Amino acid sequence: MEKIASFTVNHLTLLPGVYVSRKDHVGSEVITTFDIRMTRPNFEPVMNTAEMHAMEHLGATFLRNHKEFGEKCIYFGPMGCRTGFYLLLAGDYESKDIVDLLVELFTFMKDYEGEIPGAAARDCGNYLDLNLPMAKYLAKKYLEEVLTGITKERLTYPE
């Protein structure tokens, strides 16, 4: 079997950043998949499921309600390796095109107060596994350490 594209990225040199993982064509539409890499793979501890789950609920809610990108948001969810998230948008984008959107998103998450959207047994299959304080901490860390003043090396996959 052929390796899928995401398994060909050198995870030993991959830094936290925002990367175009792939572009798919569905009819005449382009779907851009972004790798929102929050921790350095195989060097830093991975994120725990409870905070990732909280970030997924907050992120999906924010993105699907966004005035510009709401109708273009196909999916926002965690990577199985727990080092980041995938964001799929309808449209042909580059990493630099969504930095402002991600600054808005991670600012929203770091400042969020109140009940997490969908945090009820009726709405979620694992509503007890959510950690808002850690989600806020990780959002702030990513915003400050990666998104603020982001450099080209954190917008393009390493060779």
mmCIF file with all atom_site columns, C-alpha atoms in Angstrom, residues 14-75:
data_model
loop_
_atom_site.group_PDB
_atom_site.id
_atom_site.type_symbol
_atom_site.label_atom_id
_atom_site.label_alt_id
_atom_site.label_comp_id
_atom_site.label_asym_id
_atom_site.label_entity_id
_atom_site.label_seq_id
_atom_site.pdbx_PDB_ins_code
_atom_site.Cartn_x
_atom_site.Cartn_y
_atom_site.Cartn_z
_atom_site.occupancy
_atom_site.B_iso_or_equiv
_atom_site.pdbx_formal_charge
_atom_site.auth_seq_id
_atom_site.auth_comp_id
_atom_site.auth_asym_id
_atom_site.auth_atom_id
_atom_site.pdbx_PDB_model_num
ATOM 1  C CA . LEU A 1 14 ? 8.018   19.540 12.273 1.00 0.00 ? 14 LEU A CA 1
ATOM 2  C CA . LEU A 1 15 ? 7.452   22.590 14.477 1.00 0.00 ? 15 LEU A CA 1
ATOM 3  C CA . PRO A 1 16 ? 4.148   23.850 15.851 1.00 0.00 ? 16 PRO A CA 1
ATOM 4  C CA . GLY A 1 17 ? 2.566   25.945 13.102 1.00 0.00 ? 17 GLY A CA 1
ATOM 5  C CA . VAL A 1 18 ? -0.120  26.135 10.413 1.00 0.00 ? 18 VAL A CA 1
ATOM 6  C CA . TYR A 1 19 ? 0.406   23.971 7.348  1.00 0.00 ? 19 TYR A CA 1
ATOM 7  C CA . VAL A 1 20 ? -1.518  23.012 4.234  1.00 0.00 ? 20 VAL A CA 1
ATOM 8  C CA . SER A 1 21 ? -1.782  19.257 4.605  1.00 0.00 ? 21 SER A CA 1
ATOM 9  C CA . ARG A 1 22 ? -3.540  18.611 1.305  1.00 0.00 ? 22 ARG A CA 1
ATOM 10 C CA . LYS A 1 23 ? -5.894  19.967 -1.319 1.00 0.00 ? 23 LYS A CA 1
ATOM 11 C CA . ASP A 1 24 ? -8.658  17.804 -2.696 1.00 0.00 ? 24 ASP A CA 1
ATOM 12 C CA . HIS A 1 25 ? -10.950 18.440 -5.638 1.00 0.00 ? 25 HIS A CA 1
ATOM 13 C CA . VAL A 1 26 ? -14.617 17.620 -5.244 1.00 0.00 ? 26 VAL A CA 1
ATOM 14 C CA . GLY A 1 27 ? -16.279 18.435 -8.521 1.00 0.00 ? 27 GLY A CA 1
ATOM 15 C CA . SER A 1 28 ? -15.247 22.017 -9.251 1.00 0.00 ? 28 SER A CA 1
ATOM 16 C CA . GLU A 1 29 ? -14.591 22.807 -5.563 1.00 0.00 ? 29 GLU A CA 1
ATOM 17 C CA . VAL A 1 30 ? -11.218 22.681 -3.823 1.00 0.00 ? 30 VAL A CA 1
ATOM 18 C CA . ILE A 1 31 ? -11.158 21.515 -0.211 1.00 0.00 ? 31 ILE A CA 1
ATOM 19 C CA . THR A 1 32 ? -8.055  22.652 1.683  1.00 0.00 ? 32 THR A CA 1
ATOM 20 C CA . THR A 1 33 ? -7.010  20.616 4.720  1.00 0.00 ? 33 THR A CA 1
ATOM 21 C CA . PHE A 1 34 ? -4.931  22.493 7.274  1.00 0.00 ? 34 PHE A CA 1
ATOM 22 C CA . ASP A 1 35 ? -2.629  20.942 9.851  1.00 0.00 ? 35 ASP A CA 1
ATOM 23 C CA . ILE A 1 36 ? -2.982  23.117 12.963 1.00 0.00 ? 36 ILE A CA 1
ATOM 24 C CA . ARG A 1 37 ? 0.073   21.711 14.749 1.00 0.00 ? 37 ARG A CA 1
ATOM 25 C CA . MET A 1 38 ? 0.070   22.766 18.403 1.00 0.00 ? 38 MET A CA 1
ATOM 26 C CA . THR A 1 39 ? 2.858   20.658 19.891 1.00 0.00 ? 39 THR A CA 1
ATOM 27 C CA . ARG A 1 40 ? 6.153   19.459 18.450 1.00 0.00 ? 40 ARG A CA 1
ATOM 28 C CA . PRO A 1 41 ? 5.675   15.786 17.525 1.00 0.00 ? 41 PRO A CA 1
ATOM 29 C CA . ASN A 1 42 ? 7.814   13.272 19.390 1.00 0.00 ? 42 ASN A CA 1
ATOM 30 C CA . PHE A 1 43 ? 9.515   16.020 21.443 1.00 0.00 ? 43 PHE A CA 1
ATOM 31 C CA . GLU A 1 44 ? 6.757   17.559 23.572 1.00 0.00 ? 44 GLU A CA 1
ATOM 32 C CA . PRO A 1 45 ? 4.032   15.804 25.517 1.00 0.00 ? 45 PRO A CA 1
ATOM 33 C CA . VAL A 1 46 ? 0.818   15.373 23.550 1.00 0.00 ? 46 VAL A CA 1
ATOM 34 C CA . MET A 1 47 ? -2.361  17.115 24.639 1.00 0.00 ? 47 MET A CA 1
ATOM 35 C CA . ASN A 1 48 ? -4.812  15.231 26.818 1.00 0.00 ? 48 ASN A CA 1
ATOM 36 C CA . THR A 1 49 ? -8.186  14.258 25.423 1.00 0.00 ? 49 THR A CA 1
ATOM 37 C CA . ALA A 1 50 ? -10.261 16.400 27.802 1.00 0.00 ? 50 ALA A CA 1
ATOM 38 C CA . GLU A 1 51 ? -8.708  19.703 26.728 1.00 0.00 ? 51 GLU A CA 1
ATOM 39 C CA . MET A 1 52 ? -8.668  18.688 23.079 1.00 0.00 ? 52 MET A CA 1
ATOM 40 C CA . HIS A 1 53 ? -12.329 17.756 23.349 1.00 0.00 ? 53 HIS A CA 1
ATOM 41 C CA . ALA A 1 54 ? -13.137 21.158 24.862 1.00 0.00 ? 54 ALA A CA 1
ATOM 42 C CA . MET A 1 55 ? -11.167 22.894 22.102 1.00 0.00 ? 55 MET A CA 1
ATOM 43 C CA . GLU A 1 56 ? -12.996 20.838 19.482 1.00 0.00 ? 56 GLU A CA 1
ATOM 44 C CA . HIS A 1 57 ? -16.392 21.956 20.834 1.00 0.00 ? 57 HIS A CA 1
ATOM 45 C CA . LEU A 1 58 ? -15.311 25.603 21.079 1.00 0.00 ? 58 LEU A CA 1
ATOM 46 C CA . GLY A 1 59 ? -13.482 25.600 17.754 1.00 0.00 ? 59 GLY A CA 1
ATOM 47 C CA . ALA A 1 60 ? -16.220 23.934 15.735 1.00 0.00 ? 60 ALA A CA 1
ATOM 48 C CA . THR A 1 61 ? -18.850 26.255 17.231 1.00 0.00 ? 61 THR A CA 1
ATOM 49 C CA . PHE A 1 62 ? -16.778 29.381 16.578 1.00 0.00 ? 62 PHE A CA 1
ATOM 50 C CA . LEU A 1 63 ? -15.781 28.413 13.043 1.00 0.00 ? 63 LEU A CA 1
ATOM 51 C CA . ARG A 1 64 ? -19.252 27.332 11.901 1.00 0.00 ? 64 ARG A CA 1
ATOM 52 C CA . ASN A 1 65 ? -20.646 30.642 13.163 1.00 0.00 ? 65 ASN A CA 1
ATOM 53 C CA . HIS A 1 66 ? -17.887 32.801 11.671 1.00 0.00 ? 66 HIS A CA 1
ATOM 54 C CA . LYS A 1 67 ? -19.235 35.559 9.398  1.00 0.00 ? 67 LYS A CA 1
ATOM 55 C CA . GLU A 1 68 ? -16.712 34.955 6.601  1.00 0.00 ? 68 GLU A CA 1
ATOM 56 C CA . PHE A 1 69 ? -15.677 31.304 6.975  1.00 0.00 ? 69 PHE A CA 1
ATOM 57 C CA . GLY A 1 70 ? -18.805 29.755 8.549  1.00 0.00 ? 70 GLY A CA 1
ATOM 58 C CA . GLU A 1 71 ? -20.220 28.441 5.285  1.00 0.00 ? 71 GLU A CA 1
ATOM 59 C CA . LYS A 1 72 ? -16.760 27.310 4.144  1.00 0.00 ? 72 LYS A CA 1
ATOM 60 C CA . CYS A 1 73 ? -16.003 25.273 7.283  1.00 0.00 ? 73 CYS A CA 1
ATOM 61 C CA . ILE A 1 74 ? -16.253 21.569 6.468  1.00 0.00 ? 74 ILE A CA 1
ATOM 62 C CA . TYR A 1 75 ? -14.604 20.120 9.581  1.00 0.00 ? 75 TYR A CA 1
#
